[in-house]
Every structure is written in structure tokens, then in C-alpha cells.
CSV table of C-alpha atoms and ligand atoms in Angstrom, one decimal:
chain,number,residue,atom,x,y,z
A,80,MET,CA,67.5,66.0,-26.9
A,81,LYS,CA,66.0,63.2,-29.0
A,82,ILE,CA,62.7,63.6,-30.7
A,83,LEU,CA,60.8,60.7,-32.3
A,84,ILE,CA,58.2,61.3,-35.0
A,85,LEU,CA,56.3,58.4,-36.5
A,86,GLY,CA,54.3,58.5,-39.7
A,87,ASP,CA,50.5,57.9,-40.1
A,88,VAL,CA,49.5,54.8,-38.0
A,89,VAL,CA,47.1,52.8,-40.2
A,90,GLY,CA,44.5,50.5,-38.7
A,91,SER,CA,45.1,47.6,-36.4
A,92,SER,CA,48.4,46.6,-38.1
A,93,GLY,CA,49.8,50.0,-37.4
A,94,ARG,CA,48.5,50.1,-33.8
A,95,GLN,CA,49.9,46.6,-33.1
A,96,ALA,CA,53.3,47.8,-34.4
A,97,ILE,CA,53.2,50.8,-32.1
A,98,LYS,CA,52.3,48.5,-29.2
A,99,LYS,CA,55.2,46.2,-30.0
A,100,TYR,CA,58.0,48.7,-30.7
A,101,LEU,CA,57.3,52.1,-29.2
A,102,SER,CA,58.6,51.5,-25.6
A,103,GLN,CA,61.6,49.7,-27.0
A,104,ILE,CA,62.4,52.6,-29.3
A,105,ILE,CA,61.9,55.2,-26.5
A,106,GLU,CA,64.3,53.2,-24.3
A,107,LYS,CA,66.9,52.3,-26.9
A,108,TYR,CA,67.3,55.8,-28.4
A,109,ARG,CA,66.6,57.7,-25.1
A,110,ILE,CA,63.7,59.5,-26.7
A,111,ASN,CA,62.6,62.6,-24.8
A,112,PHE,CA,59.5,63.5,-26.8
A,113,SER,CA,57.4,61.4,-29.2
A,114,ILE,CA,54.9,62.4,-31.8
A,115,ILE,CA,52.8,60.2,-34.0
A,116,ASN,CA,50.3,61.0,-36.8
A,117,GLY,CA,47.2,59.2,-35.8
A,118,GLU,CA,44.6,60.2,-38.3
A,119,ASN,CA,44.3,56.7,-39.9
A,120,ALA,CA,44.5,54.7,-36.7
A,121,ALA,CA,40.9,53.6,-36.5
A,122,ASP,CA,40.0,50.0,-37.5
A,123,ASP,CA,38.7,51.2,-40.9
A,124,GLY,CA,41.8,53.5,-41.4
A,125,LYS,CA,39.6,56.6,-41.2
A,126,GLY,CA,40.1,58.9,-38.2
A,127,ILE,CA,40.9,58.1,-34.6
A,128,THR,CA,38.8,57.3,-31.5
A,129,LYS,CA,39.2,58.4,-27.9
A,130,ASP,CA,40.1,54.8,-26.8
A,131,ILE,CA,42.8,54.6,-29.5
A,132,ALA,CA,44.2,58.0,-28.6
A,133,GLU,CA,44.3,57.1,-24.9
A,134,GLU,CA,46.1,53.8,-25.7
A,135,PHE,CA,48.7,55.7,-27.6
A,136,PHE,CA,49.3,58.1,-24.7
A,137,SER,CA,49.6,55.2,-22.3
A,138,LEU,CA,52.3,53.7,-24.6
A,139,GLY,CA,54.4,56.8,-24.4
A,140,VAL,CA,53.1,59.0,-27.2
A,141,ASP,CA,53.3,62.7,-26.1
A,142,VAL,CA,51.4,64.3,-29.0
A,143,ILE,CA,49.1,62.9,-31.8
A,144,THR,CA,49.0,65.0,-35.0
A,145,SER,CA,46.5,64.5,-37.8
A,146,GLY,CA,45.3,65.7,-41.2
A,147,ASN,CA,42.4,65.4,-43.6
A,148,HIS,CA,40.8,62.4,-41.8
A,149,ILE,CA,40.6,64.1,-38.4
A,150,TRP,CA,36.8,64.4,-38.3
A,151,ASP,CA,36.0,60.9,-39.8
A,152,LYS,CA,34.9,59.8,-36.4
A,153,LYS,CA,32.3,62.3,-35.2
A,154,ASN,CA,33.1,62.0,-31.5
A,155,THR,CA,36.5,63.5,-32.3
A,156,LEU,CA,34.8,66.9,-32.6
A,157,SER,CA,34.1,67.0,-28.9
A,158,TYR,CA,37.1,64.8,-27.8
A,159,ILE,CA,39.6,67.2,-29.3
A,160,GLU,CA,38.3,70.1,-27.3
A,161,LYS,CA,39.1,68.3,-24.1
A,162,GLU,CA,42.4,66.6,-25.2
A,163,ASN,CA,45.2,69.1,-25.6
A,164,ARG,CA,47.6,66.4,-26.9
A,165,LEU,CA,45.5,65.7,-30.0
A,166,LEU,CA,46.2,68.3,-32.7
A,167,ARG,CA,44.4,68.9,-36.0
A,168,PRO,CA,45.8,70.9,-38.9
A,169,ALA,CA,46.1,74.6,-37.9
A,170,ASN,CA,44.9,75.9,-41.3
A,171,LEU,CA,41.5,74.2,-41.2
A,172,VAL,CA,38.7,76.8,-41.6
A,173,ALA,CA,38.4,79.3,-38.8
A,174,GLY,CA,36.2,78.1,-36.0
A,175,SER,CA,37.1,74.4,-36.3
A,176,PRO,CA,37.3,72.6,-33.0
A,177,GLY,CA,40.6,71.9,-31.3
A,178,LYS,CA,44.0,73.4,-31.8
A,179,GLY,CA,46.6,73.2,-34.7
A,180,PHE,CA,49.6,74.0,-32.5
A,181,GLU,CA,50.5,73.9,-28.9
A,182,ILE,CA,53.5,74.0,-26.5
A,183,TYR,CA,54.2,70.9,-24.5
A,184,PHE,CA,56.8,69.7,-22.0
A,185,SER,CA,59.4,67.1,-22.7
A,186,LYS,CA,59.3,63.8,-20.8
A,187,ASN,CA,61.8,65.0,-18.3
A,188,LYS,CA,59.9,68.3,-18.0
A,189,GLU,CA,63.1,70.1,-18.8
A,190,TYR,CA,62.2,71.5,-22.2
A,191,LYS,CA,59.3,73.2,-24.0
A,192,ILE,CA,58.4,71.9,-27.4
A,193,GLY,CA,56.1,73.7,-29.8
A,194,VAL,CA,54.3,71.3,-32.1
A,195,ILE,CA,52.7,72.7,-35.3
A,196,ASN,CA,50.3,70.6,-37.4
A,197,LEU,CA,49.8,72.0,-40.9
A,198,MET,CA,48.0,70.6,-44.0
A,199,GLY,CA,49.1,71.3,-47.6
A,200,ASN,CA,46.9,73.3,-50.0
A,201,VAL,CA,47.6,71.2,-53.1
A,202,PHE,CA,45.4,68.2,-53.9
A,203,MET,CA,44.0,68.3,-50.3
A,204,THR,CA,40.7,69.2,-48.6
A,205,LYS,CA,40.2,73.0,-48.9
A,206,THR,CA,42.1,74.8,-46.2
A,207,ASP,CA,43.4,78.3,-45.5
A,208,ASN,CA,46.7,79.3,-47.0
A,209,VAL,CA,49.2,77.0,-45.3
A,210,PHE,CA,52.2,79.4,-45.5
A,211,GLN,CA,50.2,82.4,-44.2
A,212,THR,CA,49.0,80.2,-41.3
A,213,ALA,CA,52.6,79.2,-40.6
A,214,ARG,CA,53.7,82.8,-40.5
A,215,ASP,CA,50.9,83.7,-38.1
A,216,ILE,CA,51.9,80.8,-35.8
A,217,LEU,CA,55.5,81.8,-35.8
A,218,LYS,CA,54.5,85.1,-34.2
A,219,LYS,CA,53.3,83.0,-31.2
A,220,ILE,CA,55.9,80.3,-31.1
A,221,THR,CA,59.6,81.3,-31.5
A,222,LEU,CA,62.6,79.1,-31.0
A,223,LYS,CA,64.6,80.1,-27.9
A,224,LYS,CA,62.1,82.8,-27.0
A,225,ASN,CA,59.2,80.8,-25.6
A,226,VAL,CA,60.1,77.2,-26.7
A,227,ASP,CA,63.3,75.2,-26.8
A,228,PHE,CA,62.3,73.1,-29.9
A,229,ILE,CA,59.7,73.3,-32.7
A,230,VAL,CA,58.4,70.3,-34.6
A,231,VAL,CA,56.3,70.7,-37.7
A,232,ASP,CA,54.1,67.9,-39.2
A,233,PHE,CA,53.2,69.0,-42.7
A,234,HIS,CA,50.4,66.7,-43.9
A,235,GLY,CA,50.4,67.0,-47.7
A,236,GLU,CA,50.1,65.2,-51.0
A,237,ILE,CA,52.9,66.6,-53.1
A,238,THR,CA,56.6,66.5,-52.5
A,239,SER,CA,57.3,70.0,-53.9
A,240,GLU,CA,55.0,71.8,-51.4
A,241,LYS,CA,56.6,69.8,-48.5
A,242,MET,CA,60.1,70.6,-49.7
A,243,ALA,CA,59.2,74.3,-49.9
A,244,ALA,CA,57.8,74.1,-46.3
A,245,GLY,CA,61.2,72.6,-45.2
A,246,TYR,CA,63.0,75.6,-46.6
A,247,PHE,CA,60.4,78.0,-45.2
A,248,PHE,CA,61.1,76.7,-41.7
A,249,ASP,CA,64.9,76.2,-42.1
A,250,GLY,CA,66.7,77.7,-39.2
A,251,ILE,CA,63.3,78.5,-37.5
A,252,ALA,CA,62.1,75.0,-36.6
A,253,THR,CA,64.0,72.0,-35.1
A,254,CYS,CA,62.4,69.7,-37.7
A,255,VAL,CA,59.8,69.5,-40.5
A,256,VAL,CA,58.4,66.2,-41.5
A,257,GLY,CA,55.9,65.4,-44.2
A,258,THR,CA,53.1,62.9,-43.6
A,259,HIS,CA,50.0,61.7,-45.6
A,260,THR,CA,51.5,59.8,-48.6
A,261,HIS,CA,52.3,56.8,-46.4
A,262,ILE,CA,55.6,56.1,-48.3
A,263,PRO,CA,58.9,57.1,-46.6
A,264,THR,CA,61.2,59.1,-48.8
A,265,ALA,CA,65.0,58.7,-48.8
A,266,ASP,CA,65.9,62.4,-48.3
A,267,THR,CA,66.3,62.4,-44.5
A,268,ARG,CA,68.8,65.2,-43.7
A,269,VAL,CA,69.6,68.4,-41.9
A,270,LEU,CA,69.0,71.4,-44.1
A,271,GLU,CA,71.6,74.3,-44.4
A,272,LYS,CA,70.3,76.4,-41.5
A,273,GLY,CA,69.8,73.5,-39.1
A,274,THR,CA,66.3,72.1,-39.6
A,275,ALA,CA,65.9,68.3,-39.8
A,276,TYR,CA,63.8,67.3,-42.8
A,277,GLN,CA,62.2,64.4,-44.5
A,278,THR,CA,59.6,64.8,-47.3
A,279,ASP,CA,57.5,62.0,-46.0
A,280,ILE,CA,58.2,59.8,-43.0
A,281,GLY,CA,55.9,57.0,-44.2
A,282,MET,CA,53.3,55.1,-42.4
A,283,CYS,CA,53.2,52.7,-39.5
A,284,GLY,CA,51.2,49.8,-40.9
A,285,ASP,CA,51.3,46.9,-43.3
A,286,TYR,CA,53.3,47.7,-46.4
A,287,ASN,CA,52.0,44.6,-48.2
A,288,SER,CA,49.2,46.9,-49.3
A,289,VAL,CA,48.4,50.0,-51.3
A,290,ILE,CA,49.4,52.7,-48.8
A,291,GLY,CA,48.0,50.6,-46.0
A,292,MET,CA,44.8,49.5,-47.7
A,293,ASN,CA,44.0,45.9,-48.9
A,294,LYS,CA,45.9,45.6,-52.2
A,295,GLU,CA,43.6,43.2,-54.0
A,296,ASN,CA,40.6,45.5,-53.5
A,297,SER,CA,42.6,48.6,-54.2
A,298,LEU,CA,43.7,47.1,-57.5
A,299,LYS,CA,40.1,46.2,-58.3
A,300,ARG,CA,39.2,49.8,-57.8
A,301,PHE,CA,41.9,51.0,-60.2
A,302,LEU,CA,40.7,48.4,-62.7
A,303,LYS,CA,37.1,49.6,-62.3
A,304,ASP,CA,36.1,46.1,-61.3
A,305,LYS,CA,32.4,46.1,-60.3
A,306,ASP,CA,33.2,43.8,-57.3
A,307,ALA,CA,35.5,46.5,-55.7
A,308,ILE,CA,34.3,47.8,-52.3
A,309,GLN,CA,35.3,50.6,-50.1
A,310,HIS,CA,39.0,50.7,-49.1
A,311,PHE,CA,39.8,48.8,-46.0
A,312,PRO,CA,43.2,48.3,-44.2
A,313,ALA,CA,45.5,45.4,-44.9
A,314,LEU,CA,46.0,43.3,-41.8
A,315,GLY,CA,49.5,41.9,-42.1
A,316,GLU,CA,52.5,42.6,-39.8
A,317,GLY,CA,53.1,46.4,-39.5
A,318,THR,CA,56.3,48.3,-40.0
A,319,ILE,CA,57.2,51.3,-37.9
A,320,SER,CA,58.3,54.2,-40.0
A,321,GLY,CA,59.5,57.6,-38.8
A,322,ILE,CA,62.5,59.8,-37.9
A,323,ILE,CA,64.6,60.4,-34.9
A,324,VAL,CA,66.0,63.9,-34.5
A,325,ASP,CA,69.0,64.6,-32.3
A,326,ALA,CA,68.6,68.3,-31.4
A,327,ASP,CA,71.0,70.8,-29.8
A,328,GLU,CA,69.7,72.0,-26.5
A,329,LYS,CA,71.5,75.4,-26.9
A,330,THR,CA,70.3,76.3,-30.4
A,331,GLY,CA,67.1,74.2,-30.6
A,332,LEU,CA,68.2,73.2,-34.1
A,333,ALA,CA,69.0,69.7,-35.4
A,334,LYS,CA,72.4,68.0,-35.2
A,335,LYS,CA,71.4,64.8,-36.8
A,336,ALA,CA,68.3,63.2,-38.5
A,337,THR,CA,68.0,59.4,-38.7
A,338,ARG,CA,65.3,57.5,-40.7
A,339,LEU,CA,63.7,54.7,-38.7
A,340,ILE,CA,62.3,51.6,-40.3
A,341,LEU,CA,61.5,48.7,-37.9
A,342,GLY,CA,59.6,45.4,-38.3
A,343,GLY,CA,57.3,44.0,-40.9
A,344,ILE,CA,58.1,43.6,-44.6
A,345,LEU,CA,59.8,47.0,-45.1
A,346,GLU,CA,62.6,46.1,-42.6
A,347,LYS,CA,63.1,42.7,-44.3
B,162,LIG,FE1,46.0,62.0,-44.6
């Protein structure tokens, strides 16, 4: 079983890269389930629209996860109630629209995959305790009991909290990936008890930027230049960044984790 997870798609550069590479990746690596984090996919890098989500699904994406920008486009509040394949962090305040975890079928309909979307508590929008939420979800989704595989997208700012989440889920989930910082880390591995892990799987977008945003303007903002404006996405060629997990069908745990960097300046 091959599971593909791609990091935060940023603006039109990120979407173009998905359009260009996703079907090739699915075919080449025989991907049986694909997840992307889509919370920065809108043209301005904030949130996602129904049209964009539907385009992703038509390109072969099975589930879209998200994070702190999930409600940036107001229509998402109603769209998420109808679209089961779009997740928001499970530990948002009680009563938030949509779902933070769900069970899906693999592309060949042979396997059940539980996808859990969480958001860190440190330096992020105020949320419920992420580890308590994870404990509660694990009472409902259990490997080899009601699902064959479990994927966790941990959307968080700091490396330590994400690493702790990796160990928390080790042997319990097929894989735990970090998202949100938009920079891929070089610690791709399978943890001791069999969970594939990478602290951050990076972004799909233009890396000739400051985490996907126009670099000149971002620098002006850091320099407190009065001409600086709101952040807006860089528009150069996008790089695909993510992870491919080769999972064991018997145990539901990972055999191998491979970092994927394709196209744009990061591949060069
Ligand atoms: Fe984020």
C-alpha cells in the first residue's frame, strides 16, 4: 500500500505544480491513496474555495486536510458540511463545522484509511488540547480494528511538538506528518514501532519566496518599510514537496518512508 501526502499547496504556483505532476506521481509510484494539505491553495494563499477543492479531487486527490487558514474563505463554512473529503483540524473549538477525522476507502476500494487532521497548540490559533483530542479520536479509529491504515496531518509551528506527536502515535498510526511551516525537514524515517514520520513535509509552491509569499514584499515587512503591503503568493514555478509511505497491509504500519521533491527550484 502506497500512500502519498503532499504539503501545503500555496496559491496558483502550488496548484499548477499539482496539475502538472500529481497524475504522474500516482502512476509512477502506484499510489493507492493521496492526501494534500490545501489550506493555502486560494489565489491569495489564504484558505481554499469549492472550485479549487473540486479540481484537486478531479486530479486524483482523495482527501484535503487543512489548518489555521481553513475559514479564510467564508463559503468553506457551508462547503465543508457537504464535502466529506475536506477536513479541518479536529481540535478546533467544539461546534465548528465539518469534521477533523474520517474513514475513507483506498483507490482500489480494498482498504480503509483513517485520516486525522490535528493542529498544534504552540504558537497557533487557540484550539483544544491536541493530545487529548488525539486520545479521544483513537477510541474511535483503531488500526486493524476498524481501519487498515491511519494517517495523521499535524499542522503546527514548532518542531518539538510535532516530534512529540510522532512518538505519541508511534505503533498506533501508519504515518504522522507535520505541515504548516512550508519547509521540508530532512528527518524522513520510520520510527521504532513502525510509524512513518517527517517533522514537516514542506509546501507545494514557489520556493523562490518566503514560505510561498513574494520575497521582496516579505523582506520589506521585516524591515518595517512603509511601502510593504499584505503578503501575497510568489508566482514562479512550483515545487512538489511531500512523502510517500510504503505501508504493510498486514500490520498497517510503515515499511518505508521516502521524501518527495519534484520540479521548480528545490529540485534543481
Ligand atoms: Fe497553516
